[in-house]
Short mmCIF file of C-alpha atoms and ligand atoms in Angstrom, two decimals:
data_model
loop_
_atom_site.label_atom_id
_atom_site.label_comp_id
_atom_site.label_asym_id
_atom_site.label_seq_id
_atom_site.Cartn_x
_atom_site.Cartn_y
_atom_site.Cartn_z
CA MET A 1 -35.03 104.67 -1.85
CA SER A 2 -32.74 102.81 0.50
CA LEU A 3 -33.67 99.61 2.16
CA SER A 4 -34.33 101.51 5.39
CA GLY A 5 -37.09 103.33 3.60
CA LYS A 6 -35.19 106.63 4.10
CA LYS A 7 -34.55 108.83 1.22
CA PRO A 8 -30.75 109.65 1.20
CA SER A 9 -30.24 113.41 1.81
CA SER A 10 -28.53 113.78 -1.69
CA ALA A 11 -26.82 111.28 -4.07
CA ALA A 12 -23.37 111.08 -2.51
CA ALA A 13 -20.76 112.38 -4.80
CA PRO A 14 -18.86 109.18 -6.25
CA THR A 15 -15.74 108.74 -4.15
CA PRO A 16 -12.66 108.51 -6.38
CA ALA A 17 -11.54 104.86 -7.18
CA ALA A 18 -9.22 103.72 -4.50
CA LYS A 19 -5.57 104.13 -5.43
CA PRO A 20 -3.94 101.15 -3.72
CA SER A 21 -0.43 102.22 -2.81
CA ASN A 22 0.98 99.26 -4.53
CA ALA A 23 -1.40 97.49 -6.91
CA ILE A 24 0.73 94.41 -6.99
CA ALA A 25 0.89 94.09 -3.26
CA HIS A 26 -2.87 94.51 -3.11
CA ARG A 27 -3.46 91.82 -5.66
CA GLN A 28 -1.11 89.56 -3.80
CA SER A 29 -2.88 90.13 -0.50
CA ILE A 30 -6.33 89.36 -2.18
CA GLU A 31 -4.89 86.39 -3.96
CA ASN A 32 -3.41 85.09 -0.59
CA ASP A 33 -6.68 85.56 1.25
CA VAL A 34 -8.76 83.91 -1.59
CA HIS A 35 -6.34 80.87 -1.95
CA LYS A 36 -6.25 80.31 1.80
CA ALA A 37 -10.01 80.62 2.16
CA LEU A 38 -10.55 78.16 -0.71
CA PHE A 39 -8.14 75.55 0.43
CA ALA A 40 -9.31 75.83 4.01
CA GLN A 41 -13.01 75.62 3.12
CA PRO A 42 -14.39 72.05 3.19
CA VAL A 43 -16.61 71.21 0.00
CA THR A 44 -19.92 69.46 0.09
CA ASP A 45 -19.69 67.66 -3.06
CA LEU A 46 -23.30 67.64 -4.47
CA HIS A 47 -22.89 65.19 -7.31
CA THR A 48 -20.46 62.17 -7.54
CA HIS A 49 -20.81 58.47 -8.51
CA CYS A 50 -18.70 57.35 -5.43
CA TYR A 51 -20.09 54.85 -3.02
CA THR A 52 -19.68 53.88 0.66
CA PRO A 53 -17.46 51.00 1.24
CA ARG A 54 -20.33 48.89 2.19
CA PHE A 55 -21.48 48.66 -1.49
CA GLY A 56 -18.19 46.73 -1.95
CA ALA A 57 -14.95 48.16 -3.32
CA SER A 58 -12.96 47.38 -6.39
CA PRO A 59 -11.33 45.28 -7.39
CA GLN A 60 -13.92 43.01 -5.60
CA PRO A 61 -16.19 41.80 -8.37
CA GLY A 62 -19.45 43.88 -8.36
CA GLY A 63 -17.93 46.30 -5.82
CA LEU A 64 -19.47 49.86 -6.46
CA LEU A 65 -16.83 51.97 -4.74
CA LEU A 66 -14.19 52.36 -7.42
CA TRP A 67 -10.70 53.51 -6.30
CA GLY A 68 -7.00 53.07 -7.04
CA ILE A 69 -4.66 53.41 -10.12
CA ASP A 70 -6.32 50.92 -12.39
CA GLU A 71 -9.66 52.64 -11.94
CA LEU A 72 -8.23 55.98 -12.25
CA VAL A 73 -6.55 55.21 -15.65
CA THR A 74 -9.43 53.32 -17.12
CA TYR A 75 -11.91 56.31 -16.39
CA HIS A 76 -14.21 56.51 -19.47
CA TYR A 77 -12.91 59.93 -20.23
CA LEU A 78 -9.52 58.34 -20.85
CA VAL A 79 -11.18 55.50 -22.93
CA ALA A 80 -12.47 58.12 -25.13
CA GLU A 81 -9.08 59.76 -25.34
CA LEU A 82 -7.28 56.48 -26.01
CA TYR A 83 -9.37 56.10 -29.14
CA ARG A 84 -8.15 59.49 -30.36
CA VAL A 85 -4.56 58.06 -30.50
CA ILE A 86 -5.35 54.46 -31.57
CA THR A 87 -7.96 53.30 -34.06
CA PRO A 88 -10.59 50.47 -33.94
CA ALA A 89 -8.67 48.96 -36.95
CA GLU A 90 -5.53 48.65 -34.71
CA LEU A 91 -7.55 47.49 -31.57
CA SER A 92 -11.19 46.76 -31.96
CA TYR A 93 -13.52 47.92 -29.22
CA GLU A 94 -14.47 44.34 -28.65
CA ARG A 95 -10.93 43.21 -28.15
CA PHE A 96 -10.26 46.23 -25.85
CA TRP A 97 -13.20 45.25 -23.64
CA LEU A 98 -12.12 41.66 -23.57
CA MET A 99 -8.89 42.94 -22.03
CA GLY A 100 -8.60 42.65 -18.27
CA LYS A 101 -8.92 46.09 -16.35
CA SER A 102 -5.11 46.06 -15.63
CA GLU A 103 -4.22 45.32 -19.15
CA ARG A 104 -6.55 48.11 -20.29
CA ALA A 105 -4.93 50.47 -17.74
CA ASP A 106 -1.31 49.54 -18.95
CA LEU A 107 -2.40 50.33 -22.46
CA ILE A 108 -3.91 53.72 -21.60
CA TRP A 109 -1.01 54.76 -19.54
CA ARG A 110 1.42 53.77 -22.19
CA MET A 111 -0.56 55.57 -24.94
CA LEU A 112 -1.74 58.60 -23.22
CA PHE A 113 0.94 59.23 -20.48
CA VAL A 114 4.22 57.90 -22.20
CA GLU A 115 3.90 57.94 -25.84
CA ASN A 116 1.79 61.09 -25.83
CA SER A 117 1.91 64.13 -23.52
CA PRO A 118 -0.69 63.91 -20.82
CA ILE A 119 -2.02 67.37 -21.51
CA SER A 120 -5.67 66.83 -21.53
CA GLU A 121 -7.54 67.68 -18.22
CA ALA A 122 -8.55 64.06 -17.64
CA CYS A 123 -4.81 63.02 -18.06
CA ARG A 124 -3.54 65.95 -15.92
CA GLY A 125 -5.97 65.02 -13.32
CA VAL A 126 -4.46 61.54 -12.74
CA LEU A 127 -0.97 63.27 -12.52
CA THR A 128 -2.40 65.73 -9.96
CA THR A 129 -3.88 62.82 -7.98
CA LEU A 130 -0.59 60.99 -8.06
CA GLN A 131 1.26 64.04 -6.89
CA ARG A 132 -1.07 64.97 -4.10
CA LEU A 133 -0.79 61.37 -2.86
CA GLY A 134 3.04 61.81 -2.71
CA LEU A 135 3.72 59.43 -5.55
CA ASP A 136 6.02 60.26 -8.67
CA PRO A 137 3.90 60.93 -11.61
CA ASN A 138 6.84 59.98 -14.08
CA GLU A 139 6.71 56.20 -13.67
CA LYS A 140 6.79 54.45 -17.06
CA THR A 141 4.60 51.50 -15.88
CA LEU A 142 1.75 51.29 -13.48
CA GLU A 143 3.54 48.69 -11.20
CA PRO A 144 5.03 51.05 -8.63
CA TYR A 145 1.57 52.68 -8.25
CA ARG A 146 -0.08 49.29 -7.89
CA ARG A 147 2.29 48.27 -5.06
CA TRP A 148 1.31 51.58 -3.16
CA PHE A 149 -2.46 51.18 -3.74
CA ASP A 150 -2.22 47.57 -2.70
CA GLN A 151 -1.24 48.77 0.67
CA GLN A 152 -4.33 50.98 1.16
CA ASP A 153 -7.40 50.02 3.03
CA PRO A 154 -10.50 51.20 1.17
CA ASP A 155 -12.34 52.55 4.26
CA ALA A 156 -9.24 54.33 5.54
CA TYR A 157 -8.52 55.47 2.02
CA VAL A 158 -11.88 57.30 1.88
CA ASP A 159 -10.82 59.30 4.78
CA LYS A 160 -7.53 60.06 3.15
CA VAL A 161 -8.93 61.22 -0.10
CA MET A 162 -11.50 63.34 1.62
CA ALA A 163 -8.82 65.05 3.63
CA LEU A 164 -6.57 65.59 0.61
CA ALA A 165 -9.51 66.89 -1.38
CA GLY A 166 -10.99 69.01 1.33
CA VAL A 167 -14.41 67.40 0.95
CA ASP A 168 -16.69 66.98 4.02
CA SER A 169 -19.53 65.13 2.37
CA ILE A 170 -19.72 62.99 -0.69
CA THR A 171 -23.16 62.93 -2.45
CA MET A 172 -23.86 59.63 -4.18
CA THR A 173 -25.89 58.84 -7.26
CA ASN A 174 -28.19 55.94 -6.54
CA PRO A 175 -29.99 54.56 -9.63
CA VAL A 176 -32.95 52.52 -8.37
CA PHE A 177 -33.49 51.06 -11.75
CA ASP A 178 -29.86 49.51 -11.64
CA ASP A 179 -30.59 45.79 -10.52
CA ALA A 180 -27.20 45.26 -8.95
CA GLU A 181 -27.48 48.31 -6.66
CA ARG A 182 -31.21 47.96 -5.90
CA ALA A 183 -30.42 44.37 -4.74
CA MET A 184 -27.82 45.84 -2.21
CA TRP A 185 -30.20 48.25 -0.70
CA GLU A 186 -32.90 45.44 -0.43
CA ASN A 187 -30.36 43.13 1.09
CA ASP A 188 -28.82 45.67 3.37
CA PRO A 189 -31.00 48.67 4.26
CA ALA A 190 -28.03 50.25 6.01
CA VAL A 191 -25.79 50.02 2.98
CA GLY A 192 -25.84 53.80 2.51
CA ASP A 193 -25.34 54.45 6.28
CA ASP A 194 -21.97 56.25 6.47
CA PRO A 195 -21.64 59.78 7.71
CA ARG A 196 -19.24 60.69 5.07
CA PHE A 197 -21.86 60.03 2.32
CA THR A 198 -25.39 60.98 1.39
CA ALA A 199 -27.74 59.25 -1.02
CA VAL A 200 -29.74 60.62 -4.01
CA LEU A 201 -32.52 58.82 -5.72
CA ARG A 202 -31.72 58.60 -9.37
CA ILE A 203 -34.71 57.75 -11.64
CA ASP A 204 -33.87 58.67 -15.32
CA PRO A 205 -36.02 55.75 -16.80
CA LEU A 206 -39.22 57.04 -15.37
CA LEU A 207 -38.98 60.11 -17.67
CA ARG A 208 -36.55 58.61 -20.39
CA ASP A 209 -38.31 55.33 -20.84
CA TRP A 210 -41.61 55.15 -19.03
CA PRO A 211 -42.95 51.97 -20.72
CA ARG A 212 -40.00 49.89 -19.67
CA ALA A 213 -39.75 51.55 -16.21
CA GLY A 214 -43.45 51.12 -15.66
CA LYS A 215 -43.15 47.33 -16.47
CA LYS A 216 -40.39 47.20 -13.77
CA LEU A 217 -42.64 48.92 -11.22
CA ALA A 218 -45.44 46.50 -11.97
CA GLY A 219 -42.95 43.58 -11.48
CA TRP A 220 -42.08 44.98 -8.07
CA GLY A 221 -45.70 45.04 -7.03
CA PHE A 222 -46.82 48.64 -7.82
CA LYS A 223 -50.21 48.66 -9.58
CA VAL A 224 -49.24 50.98 -12.47
CA ARG A 225 -50.52 51.02 -16.00
CA GLU A 226 -48.47 52.09 -19.21
CA ASP A 227 -51.30 54.54 -20.11
CA PHE A 228 -51.04 56.13 -16.45
CA SER A 229 -54.67 55.22 -16.00
CA GLY A 230 -56.36 53.97 -12.76
CA GLY A 231 -54.38 54.45 -9.57
CA THR A 232 -51.01 54.63 -11.40
CA ALA A 233 -50.07 58.22 -10.23
CA ASP A 234 -50.84 57.07 -6.49
CA GLU A 235 -48.58 53.97 -7.00
CA VAL A 236 -45.77 56.03 -8.64
CA ARG A 237 -45.82 58.39 -5.68
CA ARG A 238 -45.66 55.36 -3.32
CA PHE A 239 -42.64 54.08 -5.13
CA LEU A 240 -40.94 57.36 -4.99
CA GLY A 241 -41.67 57.86 -1.32
CA MET A 242 -40.45 54.23 -0.45
CA TRP A 243 -37.14 54.65 -1.98
CA LEU A 244 -36.54 58.22 -0.86
CA ASP A 245 -37.21 57.11 2.76
CA ARG A 246 -35.15 53.84 2.26
CA MET A 247 -32.16 55.80 1.01
CA LYS A 248 -32.67 58.82 3.05
CA ALA A 249 -32.16 60.76 -0.22
CA ILE A 250 -31.31 64.41 -0.03
CA TYR A 251 -32.68 65.10 -3.59
CA VAL A 252 -34.00 63.37 -6.53
CA ALA A 253 -31.83 63.33 -9.81
CA MET A 254 -32.19 62.88 -13.55
CA SER A 255 -30.09 63.16 -16.47
CA LEU A 256 -32.29 64.41 -19.33
CA PRO A 257 -31.70 64.50 -23.03
CA PRO A 258 -31.21 67.72 -25.10
CA GLU A 259 -34.80 67.33 -26.38
CA PHE A 260 -36.38 67.48 -22.86
CA LYS A 261 -39.40 69.88 -22.78
CA TYR A 262 -41.71 70.85 -20.38
CA PRO A 263 -44.73 70.89 -21.04
CA ASP A 264 -44.20 68.32 -23.82
CA PRO A 265 -47.15 67.60 -26.07
CA ALA A 266 -45.39 64.76 -27.38
CA ASN A 267 -44.99 63.10 -23.97
CA PRO A 268 -48.26 63.76 -22.11
CA ILE A 269 -47.53 60.80 -19.68
CA GLY A 270 -44.06 62.35 -18.81
CA ASP A 271 -45.93 65.69 -17.99
CA ARG A 272 -48.45 63.79 -15.85
CA PHE A 273 -45.49 61.96 -13.94
CA ILE A 274 -43.95 65.46 -13.23
CA ARG A 275 -47.15 67.25 -12.38
CA GLU A 276 -48.91 64.32 -10.35
CA CYS A 277 -46.03 62.46 -8.91
CA LEU A 278 -42.62 63.93 -8.77
CA MET A 279 -43.54 67.62 -7.95
CA PRO A 280 -45.91 66.63 -4.96
CA VAL A 281 -43.61 64.06 -3.62
CA CYS A 282 -40.60 66.44 -3.73
CA ALA A 283 -42.66 69.46 -2.54
CA ASP A 284 -44.07 67.31 0.52
CA ARG A 285 -40.44 66.41 1.46
CA ARG A 286 -39.01 69.74 0.53
CA LEU A 287 -36.49 67.94 -1.72
CA PRO A 288 -35.00 69.43 -4.72
CA TRP A 289 -35.22 67.96 -8.15
CA ALA A 290 -31.72 67.92 -9.80
CA MET A 291 -32.05 68.11 -13.62
CA MET A 292 -28.86 67.42 -15.54
CA ILE A 293 -29.99 68.33 -19.00
CA GLY A 294 -28.22 67.71 -22.49
CA SER A 295 -26.83 64.20 -22.30
CA ARG A 296 -27.34 62.56 -25.75
CA LEU A 297 -26.55 58.98 -24.72
CA GLN A 298 -24.47 56.37 -26.63
CA VAL A 299 -23.78 58.13 -29.84
CA ASN A 300 -20.96 55.51 -30.23
CA PRO A 301 -22.18 52.45 -28.21
CA PRO A 302 -18.96 50.45 -28.42
CA LEU A 303 -17.30 52.98 -26.23
CA LYS A 304 -19.79 52.16 -23.46
CA ASP A 305 -19.70 54.99 -20.86
CA ALA A 306 -17.39 56.88 -23.04
CA GLY A 307 -19.90 56.79 -25.97
CA ASP A 308 -22.15 59.65 -24.60
CA MET A 309 -22.26 63.15 -26.17
CA VAL A 310 -23.65 66.60 -25.62
CA GLY A 311 -26.62 68.29 -27.20
CA LYS A 312 -28.00 71.89 -26.94
CA ALA A 313 -31.13 71.79 -24.80
CA ASP A 314 -34.22 74.00 -24.00
CA VAL A 315 -33.79 76.36 -21.06
CA GLN A 316 -37.46 77.28 -21.45
CA ALA A 317 -38.31 73.84 -19.99
CA VAL A 318 -36.46 74.90 -16.76
CA VAL A 319 -38.25 78.29 -16.83
CA ASN A 320 -41.68 76.65 -17.17
CA LEU A 321 -41.05 74.28 -14.30
CA CYS A 322 -39.70 76.93 -11.86
CA ARG A 323 -42.87 79.20 -12.70
CA GLU A 324 -45.45 76.38 -12.55
CA PHE A 325 -43.98 74.84 -9.35
CA PRO A 326 -43.03 77.79 -7.21
CA HIS A 327 -43.05 75.51 -4.09
CA ASN A 328 -40.59 73.17 -5.58
CA LYS A 329 -36.88 73.55 -5.61
CA PHE A 330 -34.82 72.92 -8.76
CA LEU A 331 -31.02 71.99 -8.91
CA VAL A 332 -29.99 72.39 -12.64
CA THR A 333 -26.88 72.01 -14.65
CA MET A 334 -26.76 71.86 -18.44
CA LEU A 335 -24.24 70.16 -20.54
CA ALA A 336 -24.00 72.54 -23.53
CA ARG A 337 -21.65 75.54 -23.35
CA GLU A 338 -24.35 77.27 -25.62
CA ASN A 339 -27.06 76.86 -22.83
CA GLN A 340 -24.97 78.49 -19.98
CA HIS A 341 -25.85 82.17 -20.56
CA GLU A 342 -29.53 81.72 -20.92
CA LEU A 343 -29.64 79.38 -17.89
CA CYS A 344 -27.86 82.03 -15.75
CA VAL A 345 -30.49 84.60 -16.78
CA ALA A 346 -33.16 82.09 -15.74
CA ALA A 347 -31.66 81.81 -12.39
CA ARG A 348 -32.06 85.62 -11.93
CA LYS A 349 -35.79 85.17 -12.39
CA PHE A 350 -36.51 82.30 -10.06
CA GLY A 351 -35.22 81.83 -6.52
CA ASN A 352 -36.19 78.21 -6.47
CA LEU A 353 -33.66 77.58 -9.11
CA MET A 354 -30.06 76.85 -8.08
CA LEU A 355 -27.41 76.42 -10.69
CA PHE A 356 -24.66 73.97 -10.18
CA GLY A 357 -21.35 72.69 -11.56
CA CYS A 358 -19.43 72.64 -14.81
CA TRP A 359 -20.76 69.29 -15.83
CA TRP A 360 -18.72 66.61 -17.84
CA PHE A 361 -17.53 68.16 -21.07
CA LEU A 362 -17.54 71.55 -19.43
CA ASN A 363 -15.30 70.51 -16.52
CA ASN A 364 -12.21 71.98 -18.19
CA PRO A 365 -10.29 74.98 -16.89
CA ALA A 366 -11.17 77.23 -19.93
CA LEU A 367 -14.84 76.64 -19.49
CA ILE A 368 -15.04 76.48 -15.73
CA GLU A 369 -13.29 79.96 -15.80
CA GLU A 370 -15.75 81.33 -18.44
CA MET A 371 -18.77 79.92 -16.64
CA THR A 372 -17.69 81.06 -13.11
CA ARG A 373 -16.88 84.48 -14.29
CA MET A 374 -20.24 84.79 -16.03
CA ARG A 375 -22.19 83.40 -13.04
CA LEU A 376 -20.39 85.68 -10.56
CA GLU A 377 -21.25 88.72 -12.72
CA LEU A 378 -25.02 87.67 -13.24
CA LEU A 379 -25.52 86.03 -9.90
CA GLY A 380 -23.12 87.20 -7.27
CA THR A 381 -22.43 84.28 -4.96
CA THR A 382 -25.86 82.78 -5.25
CA PHE A 383 -24.81 79.45 -7.11
CA VAL A 384 -22.77 76.27 -6.68
CA PRO A 385 -19.84 76.74 -8.93
CA GLN A 386 -18.82 73.06 -9.09
CA HIS A 387 -19.54 69.38 -8.44
CA SER A 388 -16.83 66.73 -9.17
CA ASP A 389 -18.93 64.12 -10.81
CA ALA A 390 -16.26 61.77 -9.55
CA ARG A 391 -16.75 58.17 -10.60
CA ILE A 392 -13.48 57.04 -8.98
CA LEU A 393 -12.97 58.00 -5.36
CA ASP A 394 -9.44 59.34 -5.94
CA GLN A 395 -10.65 61.86 -8.55
CA LEU A 396 -11.97 63.96 -5.84
CA ILE A 397 -8.37 65.03 -5.19
CA TYR A 398 -7.70 66.40 -8.55
CA LYS A 399 -11.16 67.71 -9.51
CA TRP A 400 -11.33 69.86 -6.38
CA ASP A 401 -7.61 71.06 -6.47
CA HIS A 402 -8.14 71.98 -10.13
CA SER A 403 -11.42 73.77 -9.59
CA ARG A 404 -10.49 75.62 -6.49
CA ARG A 405 -7.55 77.19 -8.32
CA ILE A 406 -9.87 78.42 -11.24
CA ILE A 407 -12.63 79.59 -8.94
CA GLY A 408 -9.88 81.39 -7.02
CA LYS A 409 -8.44 83.02 -10.11
CA VAL A 410 -11.92 84.38 -11.01
CA LEU A 411 -12.67 85.53 -7.57
CA VAL A 412 -9.52 87.52 -7.36
CA ASP A 413 -10.37 89.36 -10.59
CA LYS A 414 -13.86 90.18 -9.34
CA TYR A 415 -12.70 91.27 -5.81
CA LEU A 416 -10.22 93.45 -7.49
CA ASP A 417 -12.95 95.05 -9.54
CA VAL A 418 -14.97 95.74 -6.44
CA ALA A 419 -11.83 97.07 -4.57
CA ALA A 420 -11.27 99.43 -7.43
CA THR A 421 -14.41 101.32 -6.41
CA GLY A 422 -13.01 102.04 -2.95
CA TYR A 423 -15.13 99.36 -1.35
CA ALA A 424 -13.25 97.96 1.52
CA LEU A 425 -13.31 94.06 1.37
CA SER A 426 -12.56 92.12 4.43
CA THR A 427 -10.92 88.72 4.80
CA ALA A 428 -14.09 87.48 6.71
CA GLN A 429 -16.24 88.52 3.71
CA ILE A 430 -13.97 86.34 1.35
CA GLN A 431 -14.21 83.54 3.80
CA ARG A 432 -17.98 83.82 3.92
CA ASP A 433 -18.32 84.06 0.11
CA VAL A 434 -16.11 80.93 -0.30
CA ALA A 435 -18.15 78.94 2.23
CA LEU A 436 -21.32 79.91 0.39
CA LEU A 437 -19.84 78.71 -2.87
CA LEU A 438 -18.20 75.43 -1.80
CA ARG A 439 -20.83 74.35 0.80
CA ASP A 440 -23.52 76.60 2.29
CA ASN A 441 -25.39 77.49 -0.85
CA PHE A 442 -26.07 73.70 -1.40
CA ARG A 443 -26.72 72.99 2.14
CA GLN A 444 -29.00 75.90 2.75
CA PHE A 445 -30.87 75.21 -0.50
CA LEU A 446 -31.64 71.65 0.97
CA SER A 447 -32.92 72.96 4.18
CA ARG A 448 -35.21 75.84 2.74
O1 FIX B 501 -25.57 61.38 -15.80
C1 FIX B 501 -24.64 61.64 -15.17
O2 FIX B 501 -24.67 61.63 -13.87
C2 FIX B 501 -23.24 61.91 -15.78
O3 FIX B 501 -22.50 62.75 -14.91
C3 FIX B 501 -22.44 60.68 -16.06
O4 FIX B 501 -23.49 59.70 -16.70
C4 FIX B 501 -21.32 60.81 -16.84
O5 FIX B 501 -20.79 59.48 -17.41
C5 FIX B 501 -20.19 61.40 -16.15
O6 FIX B 501 -19.70 60.79 -15.26
C6 FIX B 501 -19.85 62.69 -16.49
O7 FIX B 501 -18.77 63.37 -15.82
ZN1 ZN B 502 -22.95 62.31 -12.96
#
């Protein structure tokens, strides 16, 4: 039965597959259309760790907006890779962290970009960024780059990076339990007011470490009890509402361990927090809950941010939440490659579930291609293929250059598959699809 309700007169005889006069020319024209659409389409980057300049900019002590060559080269991905080519016996973690940022950057540049081939994705990303900024990626020391970056003004540089990266909005991550950042919000309620950025309330400790988080809330004047008795649920809702309003947050976010379960008989208080606090507050405000599931933190603590690991998680927790809370919206990404197919199938079952990104250890060409191909084949264009997770502003340039090219490669293959049936694909359709993938799916999901 067709959507119009009319029964077709007779099953139409399958038309012979289109025989493009010149398959190569046909592929070329689709490649051109896809490439042009992707690089013309502004991205709304739904998860980053970048900040408005009002939070202070590096190298200002305590500045949260990280940018420039020394931050780029000391990105925690590269710290992990440094300790693949040196050993703690040669340079103890303690001595490494006692070095100044520039000294650490000089060491990483020498070891990963001069004495070894910068072939990893995180290394290549630095080179792409330098190249797109018009700098020579072959310098043997960082001094020439430092001279160039010293001439940049952080606020103007945000505009420059967004233009080069083709990003129209940067979504921050604002961990309210971080004392330094919380103080900035309390001292300057307008600290997040920058049309180029939006805020996100990040609340990991409320589920990952309720006893400690609860004590902090009590210290801030919220009448909460560790056993969640009395008016605790009301007070937690008040806390969430106050910060969501203060930040004008566009969603609530958490990174969750591989063991995360819902419901979780071993964590009844966590279940109560979700059921009685987080879900009603998000539903009232029509805000998604972004769950980033599978991060096993600090498996090697001396590496600091570089010391986190991945673990296979339980997709059934996502399924249970989407089913129990049909009026809530869930933005979900999982860290383990092994979880991706099951999560994709879960998204076929729940319209309130939006998959996003190739997170962290998945943000590599081989896995971005695999995941994007699988998602297009299972979900059509109804997902958000990528987020940058940029911690350093300049990374937006390479993360979106690399991802656009991989997404484009997969889209061309899928469009050619469709064209082989004789279906006539227009440039406008390609532009529409690319807009959905890079911006509109996320924005429409927020406004649903
Ligand atoms: O929890 C998160 O937001 C993770 O993305 C970060 O903690 C992680 O360090 C990262 O930046 C991965 O790309
Ligand atoms: Zn992140």
